[in-house]
CSV table of C-alpha atoms in Angstrom, one decimal:
chain,number,residue,atom,x,y,z
A,3,MET,CA,29.1,-10.0,27.2
A,4,SER,CA,30.5,-10.0,23.6
A,5,ALA,CA,29.7,-7.3,21.1
A,6,TYR,CA,27.6,-9.8,19.2
A,7,GLU,CA,25.7,-10.8,22.3
A,8,GLU,CA,25.1,-7.1,23.1
A,9,GLU,CA,23.7,-6.6,19.6
A,10,MET,CA,21.4,-9.6,19.9
A,11,GLU,CA,20.1,-8.4,23.3
A,12,THR,CA,19.5,-4.9,21.9
A,13,ALA,CA,17.6,-6.4,19.0
A,14,GLY,CA,15.5,-8.5,21.3
A,15,ASN,CA,14.6,-5.6,23.5
A,16,LEU,CA,13.7,-3.3,20.6
A,17,GLY,CA,11.7,-6.1,18.9
A,18,ARG,CA,9.6,-6.7,22.0
A,19,ARG,CA,8.7,-3.0,22.1
A,20,LEU,CA,7.6,-3.2,18.5
A,21,GLY,CA,5.5,-6.4,19.1
A,22,LEU,CA,8.1,-8.6,17.3
A,23,ASN,CA,10.2,-11.4,18.6
A,24,ARG,CA,13.9,-11.2,18.1
A,25,ARG,CA,14.0,-13.5,15.1
A,26,GLN,CA,11.2,-11.6,13.4
A,27,PHE,CA,12.8,-8.2,14.2
A,28,LEU,CA,16.1,-9.3,12.7
A,29,ALA,CA,14.4,-10.8,9.7
A,30,ALA,CA,12.4,-7.6,9.2
A,31,THR,CA,15.4,-5.4,9.5
A,32,THR,CA,17.7,-7.4,7.2
A,33,GLY,CA,19.0,-5.1,4.5
A,34,MET,CA,17.8,-1.9,6.2
A,35,ALA,CA,21.1,-0.1,5.6
A,36,ALA,CA,21.1,-1.3,2.0
A,37,ALA,CA,17.6,0.0,1.6
A,38,ALA,CA,18.5,3.4,2.9
A,39,ALA,CA,21.5,3.6,0.6
A,40,VAL,CA,19.6,2.6,-2.4
A,41,ALA,CA,16.8,5.0,-1.5
A,42,ALA,CA,19.3,7.8,-1.3
A,43,ALA,CA,20.7,7.1,-4.7
A,44,GLY,CA,17.6,5.7,-6.4
A,45,PRO,CA,14.3,7.1,-7.5
A,46,MET,CA,13.4,9.6,-4.8
A,47,LYS,CA,11.4,12.1,-6.8
A,48,SER,CA,8.5,12.2,-4.4
A,49,ALA,CA,10.6,12.9,-1.4
A,50,ALA,CA,12.4,15.6,-3.2
A,51,ARG,CA,9.1,17.2,-4.2
A,52,ALA,CA,7.5,17.0,-0.7
A,53,ALA,CA,6.2,20.2,0.6
A,54,THR,CA,7.1,21.1,4.2
A,55,ALA,CA,4.8,22.4,6.9
A,56,GLY,CA,5.2,23.7,10.4
A,57,ASN,CA,2.9,23.8,13.4
A,58,GLY,CA,3.2,20.0,13.9
A,59,VAL,CA,1.4,19.2,10.6
A,60,LEU,CA,1.7,15.4,10.1
A,61,VAL,CA,0.8,15.3,6.4
A,62,PRO,CA,2.2,18.3,4.6
A,63,PRO,CA,0.0,19.8,1.8
A,64,GLY,CA,2.1,18.4,-0.9
A,65,LYS,CA,1.8,14.9,0.5
A,66,ARG,CA,-2.0,14.7,0.7
A,67,GLY,CA,-3.1,12.1,-1.8
A,68,ILE,CA,-6.0,9.9,-2.8
A,69,ILE,CA,-6.3,6.7,-4.7
A,70,LEU,CA,-8.9,7.1,-7.5
A,71,TYR,CA,-10.5,3.7,-6.5
A,72,THR,CA,-12.2,5.8,-3.9
A,73,VAL,CA,-14.0,7.8,-6.5
A,74,ARG,CA,-14.2,5.0,-9.1
A,75,ASP,CA,-18.0,5.7,-9.5
A,76,ALA,CA,-17.3,9.3,-10.6
A,77,VAL,CA,-14.5,8.2,-13.0
A,78,SER,CA,-16.7,5.6,-14.6
A,79,ARG,CA,-19.9,7.6,-14.7
A,80,ASP,CA,-21.4,8.7,-18.1
A,81,PRO,CA,-20.8,12.5,-18.3
A,82,ARG,CA,-23.9,12.8,-20.4
A,83,SER,CA,-26.2,11.5,-17.7
A,84,THR,CA,-25.3,13.9,-14.9
A,85,THR,CA,-24.0,17.3,-13.9
A,86,LEU,CA,-21.7,15.8,-11.4
A,87,PRO,CA,-17.9,15.4,-12.2
A,88,SER,CA,-17.6,12.4,-14.4
A,89,GLY,CA,-14.5,10.9,-16.1
A,90,PHE,CA,-10.9,11.5,-15.4
A,91,ARG,CA,-10.6,15.2,-16.3
A,92,PRO,CA,-13.5,16.6,-14.3
A,93,VAL,CA,-12.8,14.3,-11.3
A,94,LEU,CA,-9.1,15.4,-11.3
A,95,GLU,CA,-10.3,19.0,-11.4
A,96,GLU,CA,-12.6,18.5,-8.4
A,97,LEU,CA,-9.9,16.7,-6.4
A,98,SER,CA,-7.5,19.5,-7.0
A,99,ARG,CA,-10.2,22.0,-6.0
A,100,ILE,CA,-10.6,20.1,-2.7
A,101,GLY,CA,-6.9,20.4,-2.1
A,102,TYR,CA,-5.3,17.1,-3.0
A,103,LYS,CA,-1.9,17.2,-4.5
A,104,GLN,CA,-1.2,13.6,-5.2
A,105,VAL,CA,-3.2,10.8,-6.9
A,106,GLU,CA,-2.8,7.1,-7.2
A,107,PHE,CA,-4.4,5.5,-10.2
A,108,ALA,CA,-6.5,2.3,-10.0
A,109,GLY,CA,-6.2,1.5,-13.7
A,110,TYR,CA,-6.8,3.8,-16.6
A,111,ALA,CA,-10.4,3.0,-17.6
A,112,GLN,CA,-13.3,5.5,-17.6
A,113,HIS,CA,-16.7,5.8,-19.3
A,114,ALA,CA,-16.6,5.6,-23.1
A,115,ASN,CA,-18.4,9.0,-23.3
A,116,ALA,CA,-15.7,10.8,-21.2
A,117,GLU,CA,-13.1,12.9,-22.9
A,118,GLY,CA,-10.3,10.7,-24.2
A,119,GLY,CA,-12.5,7.6,-24.5
A,120,ALA,CA,-12.8,4.4,-22.4
A,121,ASN,CA,-9.3,3.1,-22.4
A,122,LEU,CA,-6.3,5.3,-21.5
A,123,GLU,CA,-3.9,2.4,-20.9
A,124,THR,CA,-1.8,3.5,-23.8
A,125,VAL,CA,1.1,5.9,-24.4
A,126,GLU,CA,-1.3,8.4,-26.0
A,127,GLY,CA,-3.8,8.1,-23.2
A,128,ALA,CA,-1.0,8.6,-20.6
A,129,ARG,CA,0.1,11.8,-22.3
A,130,LEU,CA,-3.5,13.1,-22.2
A,131,LEU,CA,-3.8,12.2,-18.5
A,132,ARG,CA,-0.5,13.9,-17.8
A,133,THR,CA,-1.8,17.1,-19.3
A,134,TRP,CA,-4.8,17.0,-17.0
A,135,LEU,CA,-2.6,16.3,-14.0
A,136,ASP,CA,-0.3,19.2,-14.8
A,137,ASP,CA,-3.2,21.6,-15.5
A,138,ASN,CA,-4.5,20.9,-12.0
A,139,GLY,CA,-1.3,20.9,-10.1
A,140,LEU,CA,-1.5,17.2,-9.4
A,141,GLU,CA,1.2,14.5,-9.2
A,142,ALA,CA,0.7,10.9,-9.9
A,143,GLU,CA,2.5,8.8,-7.3
A,144,GLY,CA,1.6,5.2,-8.2
A,145,ASN,CA,-0.9,2.9,-9.8
A,146,HIS,CA,-2.7,-0.3,-8.9
A,147,GLY,CA,-2.0,-1.7,-12.2
A,148,PHE,CA,-0.8,-4.8,-14.0
A,149,ILE,CA,1.5,-7.3,-12.4
A,150,PRO,CA,2.2,-10.5,-14.4
A,151,GLY,CA,0.6,-13.6,-13.1
A,152,SER,CA,2.8,-15.9,-15.1
A,153,TRP,CA,6.1,-17.2,-13.7
A,154,PRO,CA,8.4,-17.6,-15.4
A,155,LEU,CA,7.3,-14.5,-17.4
A,156,ASN,CA,5.8,-15.0,-20.8
A,157,GLN,CA,6.5,-12.5,-23.5
A,158,ALA,CA,3.0,-11.0,-23.6
A,159,ASP,CA,3.0,-10.3,-19.8
A,160,LEU,CA,6.5,-8.9,-20.0
A,161,ASP,CA,5.5,-6.5,-22.8
A,162,ARG,CA,2.4,-5.3,-20.9
A,163,PHE,CA,4.4,-4.8,-17.8
A,164,LYS,CA,7.0,-2.7,-19.7
A,165,LEU,CA,4.1,-0.7,-21.1
A,166,HIS,CA,3.0,0.1,-17.6
A,167,LEU,CA,6.5,1.2,-16.7
A,168,GLU,CA,6.4,3.5,-19.7
A,169,ILE,CA,3.0,4.9,-18.8
A,170,ALA,CA,4.2,5.5,-15.2
A,171,ASN,CA,7.1,7.5,-16.5
A,172,ILE,CA,5.0,9.6,-18.8
A,173,LEU,CA,2.7,10.3,-15.9
A,174,GLY,CA,5.6,11.3,-13.7
A,175,MET,CA,5.2,8.6,-11.1
A,176,SER,CA,7.8,7.6,-8.6
A,177,HIS,CA,6.2,4.3,-7.9
A,178,VAL,CA,4.4,1.5,-9.8
A,179,GLY,CA,2.5,-1.3,-8.2
A,180,THR,CA,-0.6,-3.4,-7.6
A,181,GLY,CA,-3.6,-3.6,-5.3
A,182,ASN,CA,-3.1,-7.3,-4.7
A,183,ASP,CA,-1.0,-9.3,-2.2
A,184,PRO,CA,2.0,-11.0,-3.8
A,185,THR,CA,0.2,-14.4,-3.4
A,186,GLY,CA,-2.9,-15.5,-1.6
A,187,SER,CA,-1.2,-18.7,-0.4
A,188,ALA,CA,-0.5,-19.6,3.2
A,189,TYR,CA,2.6,-21.7,2.3
A,190,LYS,CA,6.3,-20.8,2.4
A,191,ALA,CA,7.1,-22.4,-0.9
A,192,ASP,CA,4.6,-20.1,-2.7
A,193,TRP,CA,5.9,-17.0,-1.0
A,194,ASP,CA,9.4,-18.1,-2.1
A,195,VAL,CA,8.2,-18.1,-5.7
A,196,ALA,CA,6.5,-14.8,-5.3
A,197,ALA,CA,9.7,-13.3,-3.9
A,198,ASP,CA,11.6,-14.5,-7.0
A,199,LYS,CA,9.1,-13.0,-9.3
A,200,TRP,CA,8.9,-9.7,-7.5
A,201,ASN,CA,12.7,-9.4,-7.3
A,202,THR,CA,12.8,-9.9,-11.1
A,203,LEU,CA,10.0,-7.4,-11.7
A,204,GLY,CA,11.6,-5.0,-9.3
A,205,GLU,CA,14.8,-5.0,-11.2
A,206,LEU,CA,13.0,-4.0,-14.4
A,207,ALA,CA,11.2,-1.2,-12.5
A,208,THR,CA,14.3,0.0,-10.9
A,209,ALA,CA,16.0,0.2,-14.3
A,210,ALA,CA,13.1,2.4,-15.4
A,211,GLY,CA,13.6,4.7,-12.5
A,212,LEU,CA,10.6,3.5,-10.5
A,213,LYS,CA,9.9,1.8,-7.2
A,214,LEU,CA,7.8,-1.4,-7.5
A,215,TYR,CA,5.4,-1.9,-4.6
A,216,THR,CA,2.8,-4.4,-3.5
A,217,HIS,CA,-0.3,-3.7,-1.4
A,218,ASN,CA,-1.6,-5.7,1.5
A,219,HIS,CA,-4.9,-7.0,2.7
A,220,ASP,CA,-5.4,-8.4,6.2
A,221,VAL,CA,-4.7,-12.1,5.2
A,222,ALA,CA,-1.2,-11.1,4.1
A,223,TYR,CA,-0.4,-10.5,7.7
A,224,SER,CA,-1.7,-13.8,8.9
A,225,PHE,CA,0.8,-16.5,9.9
A,226,LEU,CA,2.9,-18.4,7.3
A,227,LEU,CA,2.7,-22.1,7.3
A,228,ASP,CA,6.3,-23.1,7.2
A,229,SER,CA,6.9,-26.0,9.7
A,230,GLY,CA,5.4,-28.9,11.6
A,231,PRO,CA,3.8,-32.1,10.2
A,232,LEU,CA,3.1,-32.2,6.5
A,233,ASP,CA,-0.4,-32.7,5.1
A,234,ALA,CA,-1.3,-35.2,2.3
A,235,GLN,CA,0.1,-32.9,-0.3
A,236,GLY,CA,3.4,-32.6,1.5
A,237,ARG,CA,2.7,-29.0,2.8
A,238,PRO,CA,3.5,-27.8,6.3
A,239,THR,CA,0.6,-27.4,8.7
A,240,ARG,CA,2.1,-25.2,11.4
A,241,SER,CA,3.9,-21.9,11.8
A,242,SER,CA,7.2,-20.6,13.2
A,243,GLY,CA,5.3,-17.4,14.1
A,244,ILE,CA,6.4,-15.2,11.2
A,245,ARG,CA,3.7,-13.5,9.2
A,246,ARG,CA,3.4,-14.0,5.4
A,247,LEU,CA,4.2,-10.4,4.3
A,248,GLU,CA,7.0,-10.1,6.9
A,249,TYR,CA,8.6,-13.2,5.3
A,250,PHE,CA,8.2,-11.7,1.9
A,251,LEU,CA,10.1,-8.6,3.0
A,252,SER,CA,12.9,-10.7,4.3
A,253,GLN,CA,13.2,-12.6,1.0
A,254,THR,CA,13.0,-9.6,-1.4
A,255,ASP,CA,15.6,-7.1,-2.3
A,256,PRO,CA,15.1,-3.9,-0.3
A,257,GLY,CA,16.5,-1.9,-3.2
A,258,LYS,CA,14.0,-3.3,-5.7
A,259,VAL,CA,10.8,-4.2,-3.9
A,260,TRP,CA,8.7,-1.9,-1.7
A,261,LEU,CA,5.4,-2.0,0.1
A,262,GLU,CA,2.3,0.1,0.4
A,263,MET,CA,0.7,-0.7,3.8
A,264,ASP,CA,-3.1,-0.4,3.8
A,265,ILE,CA,-3.3,0.7,7.4
A,266,PHE,CA,-6.9,-0.3,7.8
A,267,TRP,CA,-6.3,-3.9,6.6
A,268,ALA,CA,-3.2,-4.1,8.9
A,269,HIS,CA,-5.4,-3.2,11.8
A,270,VAL,CA,-8.0,-5.8,10.7
A,271,ALA,CA,-5.1,-8.3,10.8
A,272,GLN,CA,-4.2,-7.1,14.3
A,273,TYR,CA,-7.8,-8.0,15.3
A,274,LYS,CA,-8.1,-11.3,13.4
A,275,TYR,CA,-4.7,-13.0,13.5
A,276,LYS,CA,-3.6,-13.2,17.1
A,277,THR,CA,-2.7,-16.9,17.5
A,278,TYR,CA,-0.9,-19.7,15.6
A,279,THR,CA,-0.1,-23.3,16.0
A,280,ALA,CA,3.6,-23.7,16.7
A,281,PRO,CA,5.8,-26.6,15.4
A,282,ASP,CA,5.3,-28.5,18.7
A,283,GLY,CA,1.5,-28.2,18.4
A,284,SER,CA,1.1,-25.6,21.1
A,285,THR,CA,-1.1,-22.5,20.5
A,286,GLN,CA,0.9,-19.3,20.7
A,287,THR,CA,-0.4,-15.7,21.0
A,288,GLN,CA,1.3,-12.8,19.1
A,289,VAL,CA,-0.6,-9.6,18.5
A,290,PHE,CA,0.3,-7.8,15.3
A,291,ASN,CA,1.8,-4.3,15.6
A,292,PRO,CA,1.4,-2.5,12.2
A,293,LEU,CA,3.3,0.6,13.4
A,294,GLY,CA,6.1,-1.6,14.7
A,295,VAL,CA,6.6,-3.3,11.4
A,296,VAL,CA,6.9,0.1,9.7
A,297,GLN,CA,9.2,1.5,12.3
A,298,ALA,CA,11.6,-1.4,11.9
A,299,GLN,CA,12.2,-0.5,8.2
A,300,THR,CA,10.3,2.6,7.4
A,301,MET,CA,12.0,3.3,4.1
A,302,ARG,CA,10.4,0.2,2.6
A,303,PHE,CA,7.0,1.8,2.9
A,304,PRO,CA,7.0,4.8,0.6
A,305,LEU,CA,3.2,4.7,0.3
A,306,PHE,CA,0.3,4.1,2.6
A,307,HIS,CA,-3.4,3.7,2.2
A,308,ALA,CA,-4.9,6.0,4.8
A,309,LYS,CA,-8.2,4.2,5.3
A,310,ASP,CA,-10.0,4.7,8.6
A,311,GLY,CA,-12.1,2.2,10.5
A,312,LYS,CA,-14.6,2.4,13.3
A,313,ILE,CA,-14.4,-0.5,15.8
A,314,ASN,CA,-17.3,-3.0,15.4
A,315,THR,CA,-16.5,-6.4,17.0
A,316,ALA,CA,-19.8,-7.7,15.7
A,317,THR,CA,-18.2,-8.1,12.3
A,318,SER,CA,-15.5,-10.6,11.3
A,319,ASN,CA,-13.0,-7.8,10.5
A,320,GLY,CA,-13.5,-5.9,13.8
A,321,TYR,CA,-13.8,-2.6,11.9
A,322,ASP,CA,-16.2,-0.8,9.6
A,323,MET,CA,-14.7,1.4,6.9
A,324,VAL,CA,-15.5,5.1,7.4
A,325,PRO,CA,-14.3,8.5,6.1
A,326,PHE,CA,-10.8,9.4,7.3
A,327,GLY,CA,-10.8,11.0,10.7
A,328,THR,CA,-14.2,9.6,11.7
A,329,GLY,CA,-12.9,6.2,12.9
A,330,ASP,CA,-10.9,4.7,15.7
A,331,ILE,CA,-7.5,4.1,14.1
A,332,ASP,CA,-4.9,6.2,15.8
A,333,TYR,CA,-3.5,8.0,12.8
A,334,LYS,CA,-2.0,10.8,14.9
A,335,SER,CA,0.3,8.3,16.6
A,336,PHE,CA,0.9,6.3,13.5
A,337,PHE,CA,2.1,9.2,11.3
A,338,SER,CA,4.0,10.9,14.1
A,339,GLN,CA,5.9,7.8,15.1
A,340,MET,CA,6.6,6.0,11.9
A,341,GLY,CA,9.9,7.8,11.1
A,342,ALA,CA,11.5,9.2,8.0
A,343,LYS,CA,9.4,12.4,8.1
A,344,GLY,CA,8.6,13.8,4.7
A,345,TYR,CA,9.3,10.5,2.9
A,346,HIS,CA,5.9,8.7,3.0
A,347,ASN,CA,2.9,9.3,0.7
A,348,PRO,CA,-0.4,8.6,2.4
A,349,MET,CA,-3.3,8.0,0.0
A,350,TYR,CA,-6.8,8.4,1.3
A,351,GLU,CA,-8.9,5.3,0.4
A,352,GLN,CA,-12.4,4.2,1.2
A,353,ASP,CA,-13.7,1.1,-0.5
A,354,ASN,CA,-17.3,1.9,0.3
A,355,ALA,CA,-17.2,5.6,-0.5
A,356,PRO,CA,-19.5,5.3,-3.7
A,357,GLY,CA,-23.1,6.0,-2.7
A,358,GLY,CA,-24.7,4.4,-5.8
A,359,THR,CA,-27.9,5.8,-7.3
A,360,ALA,CA,-29.1,6.9,-3.8
A,361,ASN,CA,-26.2,9.3,-3.3
A,362,PRO,CA,-24.1,9.6,-6.4
A,363,ALA,CA,-22.2,12.6,-5.0
A,364,GLN,CA,-21.1,10.7,-1.9
A,365,SER,CA,-17.6,9.6,-2.9
A,366,LEU,CA,-16.5,13.1,-3.7
A,367,GLU,CA,-18.2,14.4,-0.5
A,368,TYR,CA,-16.3,11.8,1.5
A,369,SER,CA,-13.1,12.8,-0.3
A,370,LYS,CA,-13.6,16.4,0.8
A,371,LEU,CA,-14.4,15.4,4.4
A,372,SER,CA,-11.4,13.1,4.5
A,373,TYR,CA,-9.0,15.7,3.0
A,374,ASP,CA,-10.1,18.2,5.7
A,375,ASN,CA,-9.4,15.7,8.4
A,376,ILE,CA,-6.0,14.7,7.0
A,377,ALA,CA,-5.1,18.4,6.9
A,378,LYS,CA,-6.1,18.8,10.6
A,379,LEU,CA,-3.7,16.0,11.8
A,380,ARG,CA,-1.1,17.5,14.2
A,381,GLY,CA,1.7,15.8,16.0
């Protein structure tokens, strides 16, 4: 057997263990060495700042984060109407008191009556936010912010994107991104366009010392339509078996484009997207392995959304969102086996944390419960 054949056989064996076929594994790992080299020389502020911990702690104290979308009700609440923390400054103070060390922003808007006013998506607003972060020993790691929809870029979108890069640097971020998938399309041609756009935006972010990342929902890990007979609009109707976001990874520069895996939605994809129609018309089964995808190129996932789910097959998603540590997703295995210990930044998120008028304190209560459960994780 030649050296090349041995390499292909090794790739096939490892890919099968990760739940990927050989072609997918090779596509997923293309550029891995380049990614590691860029990561070593590029913006690695968060890894350098990471606190270490013994006793098998899987998420060190300095890496315990939260996306502010989880507590969006508190951030947007009128401080004049309640004694609960309301607006950015009091909410950041409360999150720090709980123990969080990292935050991920979900935009820069708050209630108009909160200190600083409604809109902090400005240079001055970013400086104010940075003061509150520093006062509370918090680090901003990223933001679900503005990504231009236009392509090619128009000047207005380009200027706003550059403003977001400037804001990110004022806040001390290592990453800047979005809460949306690169495209909602099922078709290869649209993912090719998305890859071109993200490579360009990633180059701008890298020049600003930042890592540009995209976020996933479950549909991004469904199967790409890239082959088979064409429909009336000339679009392919079948799949070669590669998933949309895996294809995106293979087409984007690993030194300019990164991902934030939402682990909950990845498990929903595991539940929902198990079969595809192959080019020959046959139905093929392939169960998605979220951990395997990360293991194959772990440096491309600097952030995660640590969102838990309790199995409920009576729903279309197969899971209900619950506070971290109260669900069925095996975070102990995920965090202990994903590789690159100390590199990743897991952000607790729970879309349904706000309790509304019935329980206005719920999102912060869930944040405390979830922080405690993250801190308890041991390998």
